[in-house]
Tab-separated table of C-alpha atoms in Angstrom:
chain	number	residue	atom	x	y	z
A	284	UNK	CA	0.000	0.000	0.000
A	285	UNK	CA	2.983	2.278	0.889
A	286	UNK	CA	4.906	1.234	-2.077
A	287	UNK	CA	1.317	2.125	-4.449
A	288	UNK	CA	1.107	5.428	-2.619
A	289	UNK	CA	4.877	6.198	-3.726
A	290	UNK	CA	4.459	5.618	-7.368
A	291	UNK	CA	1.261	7.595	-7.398
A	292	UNK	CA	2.838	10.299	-5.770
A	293	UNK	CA	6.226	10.092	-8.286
A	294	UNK	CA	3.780	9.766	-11.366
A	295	UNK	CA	1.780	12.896	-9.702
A	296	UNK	CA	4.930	14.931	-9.757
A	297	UNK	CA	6.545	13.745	-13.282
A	298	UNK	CA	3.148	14.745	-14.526
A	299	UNK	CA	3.427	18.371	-13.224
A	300	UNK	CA	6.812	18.571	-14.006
A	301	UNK	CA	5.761	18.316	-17.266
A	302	UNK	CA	2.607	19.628	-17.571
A	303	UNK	CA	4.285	23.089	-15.827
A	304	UNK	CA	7.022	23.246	-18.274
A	305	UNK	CA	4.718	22.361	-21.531
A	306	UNK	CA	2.301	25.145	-20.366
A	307	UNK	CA	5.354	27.793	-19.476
A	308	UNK	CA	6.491	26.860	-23.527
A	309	UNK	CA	3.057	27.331	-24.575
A	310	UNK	CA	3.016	30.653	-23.223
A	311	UNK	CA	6.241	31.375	-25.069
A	312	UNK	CA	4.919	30.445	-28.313
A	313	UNK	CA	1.331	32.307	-27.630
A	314	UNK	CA	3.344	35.712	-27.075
A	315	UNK	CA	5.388	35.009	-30.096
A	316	UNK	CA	3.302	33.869	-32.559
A	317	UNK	CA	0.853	36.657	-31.884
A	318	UNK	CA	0.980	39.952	-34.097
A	319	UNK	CA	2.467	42.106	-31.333
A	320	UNK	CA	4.634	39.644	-30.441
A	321	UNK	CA	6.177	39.064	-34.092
A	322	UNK	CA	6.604	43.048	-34.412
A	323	UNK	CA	8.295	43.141	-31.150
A	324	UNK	CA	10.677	40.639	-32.862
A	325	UNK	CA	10.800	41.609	-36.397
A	326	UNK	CA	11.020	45.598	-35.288
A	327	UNK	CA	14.950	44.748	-33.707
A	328	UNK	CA	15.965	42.897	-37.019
A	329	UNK	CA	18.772	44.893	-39.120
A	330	UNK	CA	19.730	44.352	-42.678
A	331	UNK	CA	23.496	44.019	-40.757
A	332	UNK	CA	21.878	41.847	-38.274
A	333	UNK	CA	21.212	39.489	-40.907
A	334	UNK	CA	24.159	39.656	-42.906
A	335	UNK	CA	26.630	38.970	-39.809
A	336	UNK	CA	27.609	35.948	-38.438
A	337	UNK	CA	27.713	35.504	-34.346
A	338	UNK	CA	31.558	35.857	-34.635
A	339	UNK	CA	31.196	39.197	-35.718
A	340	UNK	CA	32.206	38.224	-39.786
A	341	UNK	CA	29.888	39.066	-42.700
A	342	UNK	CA	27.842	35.140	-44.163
A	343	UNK	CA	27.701	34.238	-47.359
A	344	UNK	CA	24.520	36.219	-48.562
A	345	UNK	CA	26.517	39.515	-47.470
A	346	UNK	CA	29.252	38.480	-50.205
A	347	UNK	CA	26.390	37.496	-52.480
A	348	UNK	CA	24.873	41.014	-52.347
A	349	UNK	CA	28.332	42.956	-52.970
A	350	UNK	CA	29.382	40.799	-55.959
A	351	UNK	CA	25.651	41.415	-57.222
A	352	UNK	CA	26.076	44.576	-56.831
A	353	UNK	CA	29.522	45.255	-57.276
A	354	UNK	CA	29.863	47.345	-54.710
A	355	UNK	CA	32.778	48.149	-51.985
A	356	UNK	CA	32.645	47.253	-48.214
A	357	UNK	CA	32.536	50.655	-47.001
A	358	UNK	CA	29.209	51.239	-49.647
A	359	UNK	CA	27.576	48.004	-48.285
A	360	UNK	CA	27.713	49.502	-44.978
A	361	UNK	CA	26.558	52.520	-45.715
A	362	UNK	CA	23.301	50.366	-47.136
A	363	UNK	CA	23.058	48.572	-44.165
A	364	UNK	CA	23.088	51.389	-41.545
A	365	UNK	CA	20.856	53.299	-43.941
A	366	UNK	CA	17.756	54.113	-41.420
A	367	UNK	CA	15.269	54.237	-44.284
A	368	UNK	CA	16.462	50.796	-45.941
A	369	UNK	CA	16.262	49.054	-42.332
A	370	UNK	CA	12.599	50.481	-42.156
A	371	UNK	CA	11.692	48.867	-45.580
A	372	UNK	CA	13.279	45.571	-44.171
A	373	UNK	CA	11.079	45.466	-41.346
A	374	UNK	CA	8.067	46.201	-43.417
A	375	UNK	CA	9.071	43.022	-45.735
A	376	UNK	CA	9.927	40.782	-42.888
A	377	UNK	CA	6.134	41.336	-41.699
A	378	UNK	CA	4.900	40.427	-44.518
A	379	UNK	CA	6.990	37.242	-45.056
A	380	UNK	CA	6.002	36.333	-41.426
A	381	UNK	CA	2.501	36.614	-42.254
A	382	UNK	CA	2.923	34.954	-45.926
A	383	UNK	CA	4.826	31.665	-44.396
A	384	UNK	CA	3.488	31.707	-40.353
A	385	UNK	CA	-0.144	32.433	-41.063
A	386	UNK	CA	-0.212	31.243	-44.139
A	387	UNK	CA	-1.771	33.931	-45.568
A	388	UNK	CA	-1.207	34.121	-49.260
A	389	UNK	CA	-2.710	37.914	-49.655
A	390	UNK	CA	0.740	39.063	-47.298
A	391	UNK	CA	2.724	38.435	-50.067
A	392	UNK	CA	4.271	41.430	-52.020
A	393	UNK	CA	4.419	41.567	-55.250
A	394	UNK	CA	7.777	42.333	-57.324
A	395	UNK	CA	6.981	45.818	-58.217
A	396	UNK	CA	5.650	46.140	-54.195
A	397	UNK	CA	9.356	44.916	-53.526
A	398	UNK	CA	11.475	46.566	-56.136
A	399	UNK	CA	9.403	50.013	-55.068
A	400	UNK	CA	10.037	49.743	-51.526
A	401	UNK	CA	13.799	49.247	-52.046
A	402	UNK	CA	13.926	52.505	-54.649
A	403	UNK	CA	11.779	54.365	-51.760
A	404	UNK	CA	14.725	53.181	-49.337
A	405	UNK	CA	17.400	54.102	-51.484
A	406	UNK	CA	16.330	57.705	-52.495
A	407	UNK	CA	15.400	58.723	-48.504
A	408	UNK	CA	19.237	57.040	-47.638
A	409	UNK	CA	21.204	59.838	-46.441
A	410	UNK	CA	25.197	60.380	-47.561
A	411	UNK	CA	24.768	58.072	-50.708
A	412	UNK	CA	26.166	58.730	-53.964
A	413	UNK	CA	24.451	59.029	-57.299
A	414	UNK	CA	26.516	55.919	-58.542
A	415	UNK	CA	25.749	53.741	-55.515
A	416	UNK	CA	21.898	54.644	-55.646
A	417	UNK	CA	22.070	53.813	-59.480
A	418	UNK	CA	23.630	50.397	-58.831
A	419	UNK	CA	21.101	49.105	-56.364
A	420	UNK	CA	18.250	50.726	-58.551
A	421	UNK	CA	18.916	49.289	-61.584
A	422	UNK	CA	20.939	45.593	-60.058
A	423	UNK	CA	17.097	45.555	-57.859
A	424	UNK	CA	15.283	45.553	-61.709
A	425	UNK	CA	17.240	42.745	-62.789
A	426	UNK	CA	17.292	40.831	-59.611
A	427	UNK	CA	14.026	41.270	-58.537
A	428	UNK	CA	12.700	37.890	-59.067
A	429	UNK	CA	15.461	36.247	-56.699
A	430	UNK	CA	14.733	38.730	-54.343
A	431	UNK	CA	11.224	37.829	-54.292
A	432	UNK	CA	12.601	33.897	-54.187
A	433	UNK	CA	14.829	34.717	-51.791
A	434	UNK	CA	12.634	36.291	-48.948
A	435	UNK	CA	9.829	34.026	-49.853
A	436	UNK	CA	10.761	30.882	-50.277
A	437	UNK	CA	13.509	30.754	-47.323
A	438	UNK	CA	11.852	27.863	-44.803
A	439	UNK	CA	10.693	28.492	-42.150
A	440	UNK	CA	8.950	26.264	-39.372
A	441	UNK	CA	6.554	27.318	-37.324
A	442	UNK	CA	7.828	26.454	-33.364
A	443	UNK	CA	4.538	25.110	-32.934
A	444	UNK	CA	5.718	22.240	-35.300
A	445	UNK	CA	8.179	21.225	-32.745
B	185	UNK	CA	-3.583	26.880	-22.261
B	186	UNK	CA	-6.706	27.080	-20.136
B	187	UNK	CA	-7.097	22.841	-20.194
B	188	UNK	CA	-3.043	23.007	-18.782
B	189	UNK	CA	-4.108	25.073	-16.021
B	190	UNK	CA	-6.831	23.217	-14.482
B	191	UNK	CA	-4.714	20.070	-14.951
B	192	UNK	CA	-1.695	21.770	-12.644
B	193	UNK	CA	-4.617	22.718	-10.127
B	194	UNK	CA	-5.795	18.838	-10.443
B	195	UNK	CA	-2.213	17.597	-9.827
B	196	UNK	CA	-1.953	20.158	-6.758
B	197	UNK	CA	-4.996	19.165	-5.235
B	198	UNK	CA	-4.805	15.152	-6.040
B	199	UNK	CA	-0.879	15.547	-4.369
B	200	UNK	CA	-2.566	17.220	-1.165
B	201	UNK	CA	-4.920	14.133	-0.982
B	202	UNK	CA	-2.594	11.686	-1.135
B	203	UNK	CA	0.444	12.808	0.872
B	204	UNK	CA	-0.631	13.009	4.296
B	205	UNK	CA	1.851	15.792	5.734
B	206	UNK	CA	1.478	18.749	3.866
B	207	UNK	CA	4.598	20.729	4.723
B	208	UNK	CA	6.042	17.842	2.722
B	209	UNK	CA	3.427	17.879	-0.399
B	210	UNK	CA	4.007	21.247	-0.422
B	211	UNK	CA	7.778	20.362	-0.207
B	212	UNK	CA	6.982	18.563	-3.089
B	213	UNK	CA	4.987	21.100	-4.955
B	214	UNK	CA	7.692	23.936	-4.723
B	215	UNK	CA	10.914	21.072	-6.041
B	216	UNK	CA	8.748	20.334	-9.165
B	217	UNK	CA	8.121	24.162	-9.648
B	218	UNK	CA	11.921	24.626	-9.730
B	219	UNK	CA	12.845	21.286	-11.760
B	220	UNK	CA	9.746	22.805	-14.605
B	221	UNK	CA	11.770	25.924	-14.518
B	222	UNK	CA	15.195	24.387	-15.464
B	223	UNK	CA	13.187	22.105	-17.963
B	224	UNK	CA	12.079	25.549	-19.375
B	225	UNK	CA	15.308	26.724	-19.733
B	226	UNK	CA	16.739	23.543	-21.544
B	227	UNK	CA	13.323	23.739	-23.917
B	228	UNK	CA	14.317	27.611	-24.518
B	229	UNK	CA	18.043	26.274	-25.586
B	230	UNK	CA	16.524	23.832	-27.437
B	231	UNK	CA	14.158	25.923	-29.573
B	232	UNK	CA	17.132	28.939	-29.923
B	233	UNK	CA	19.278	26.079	-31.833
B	234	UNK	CA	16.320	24.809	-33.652
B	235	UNK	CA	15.915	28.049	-35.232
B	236	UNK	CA	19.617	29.302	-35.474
B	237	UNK	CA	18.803	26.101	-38.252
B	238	UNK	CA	15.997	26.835	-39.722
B	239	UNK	CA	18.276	28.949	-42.518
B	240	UNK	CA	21.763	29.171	-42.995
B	241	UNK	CA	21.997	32.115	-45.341
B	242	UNK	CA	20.918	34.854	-43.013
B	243	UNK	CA	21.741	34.884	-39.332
B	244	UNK	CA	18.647	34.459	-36.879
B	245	UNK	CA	20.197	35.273	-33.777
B	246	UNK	CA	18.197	38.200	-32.742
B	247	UNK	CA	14.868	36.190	-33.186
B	248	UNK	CA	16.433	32.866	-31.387
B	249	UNK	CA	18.006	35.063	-28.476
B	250	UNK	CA	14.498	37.372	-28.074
B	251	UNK	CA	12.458	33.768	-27.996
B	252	UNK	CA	15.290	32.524	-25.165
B	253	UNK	CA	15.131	35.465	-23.427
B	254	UNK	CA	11.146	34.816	-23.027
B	255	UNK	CA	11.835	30.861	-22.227
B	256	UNK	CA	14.625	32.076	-19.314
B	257	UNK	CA	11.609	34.781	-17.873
B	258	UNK	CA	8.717	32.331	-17.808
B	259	UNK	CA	11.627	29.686	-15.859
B	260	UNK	CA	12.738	32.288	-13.373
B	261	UNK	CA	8.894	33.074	-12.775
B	262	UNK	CA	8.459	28.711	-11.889
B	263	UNK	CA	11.451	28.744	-10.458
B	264	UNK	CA	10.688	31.972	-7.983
B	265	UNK	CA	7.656	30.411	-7.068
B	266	UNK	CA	9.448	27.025	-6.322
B	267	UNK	CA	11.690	28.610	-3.806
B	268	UNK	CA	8.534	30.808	-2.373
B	269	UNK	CA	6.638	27.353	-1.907
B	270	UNK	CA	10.144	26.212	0.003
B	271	UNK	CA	10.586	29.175	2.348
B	272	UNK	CA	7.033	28.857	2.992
B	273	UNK	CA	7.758	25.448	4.518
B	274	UNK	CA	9.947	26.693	6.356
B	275	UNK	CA	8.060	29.378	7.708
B	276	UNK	CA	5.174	27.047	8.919
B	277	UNK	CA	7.559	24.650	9.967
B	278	UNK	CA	8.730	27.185	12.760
């Protein structure tokens, strides 16, 4: 009878154990998966946050872009730190959020909605030359499908899926 | 989240039943409250490397490190109330 009441009382507390820290993880992914709680996480994302490896060195989509572009350290920084650009960023990572999380298909921008938000980041980008604005411009026409690809079509899991 | 809840309660109450002293199923109570809030922080590690892989060609660590952060506050919350539970032993105890 003792030995019964022991087991019960070891199940009891394995259960609650696991029911507390299912519950507390639930919690996580309610906050995170909710619309605040993506802008909360999507409004600290920088185009250099992305481009950077932990370790403080640039990944292989930074060297992608430059080579694209044909453009000069110093000029991809200025891109990256460029207030407006980081705005448009943020703006796009919504919308891929909603497009891939929430599965909703209307979220989706079209090329010309991307290509235009890039030109409209570019032209309000302070201390940029004429030849550096002209690059991205006219490299963003030619490119714009694999942009589009890019952002799109990058997987993502939902945590819920876990 | 509700349903989780009201099976913690059920667990709390169904303890108290069955453990006779309950300094000691509250004993009880407060160690799983701390032992869910390391689990929590293991499951928080555990998601951050899950996404740090989700994509390779653009660093996630903001996102992973914003979703730990949350996973270490909801442990620290369990594991607060763990160590409340235990001083509260102690407290009726004397």
């Amino acid at each position: 009878m003792k030995n019964k009441k022991i087991i019960l009382v070891v199940l009891i507390v394995i259960l609650l154990i696991l029911t507390c820290t299912i519950a507390s993880t639930y919690a996580v992914i309610i906050n995170v998966t909710n619309k605040n709680g993506i802008l909360e996480i999507v409004n600290k994302i920088t185009i250099k946050d992305l481009l950077i490896n932990d370790n403080g060195t640039y990944n292989s989509t930074y060297y992608n872009v430059i080579n694209t572009l044909d453009i000069t350290d110093n000029e991809a920084s200025t891109l990256m730190e460029s207030e407006s650009l980081n705005e448009k960023l943020q703006i796009v990572l919504n919308t891929v959020v909603d497009y891939k999380i929430n599965n909703n298909v209307t979220a989706k921008l079209s090329n010309d909605e991307i290509y235009n938000l890039i030109v409209d980041g570019i032209n309000n980008t302070n201390n940029i030359t004429e030849e550096l604005k002209n690059k991205v411009i006219t490299k963003s026409s030619e490119y714009i499908n694999d942009v589009s690809d890019f952002l799109y079509d990058i997987e993502v899991s939902l945590l819920e899926d876990y | 989240m509700i349903y989780l809840i009201i099976l913690i309660l059920f667990l709390i109450i169904i303890l108290f039943l069955t453990v006779k002293n309950k300094i000691k199923a509250l004993k009880i109570i407060s160690i799983s409250s701390i032992s869910a809030g390391i689990l929590t922080i293991i499951v928080g590690y555990i998601f951050k490397y899950i996404i740090l892989n989700v994509t390779h060609e653009v660093n996630l660590s903001i996102i992973s490190n914003t979703i730990l952060s949350k996973f270490i506050k909801n442990s620290l919350i369990l594991i607060s109330i763990g160590f409340l539970e235990l001083l509260s032993t102690k407290i009726i105890k004397s």
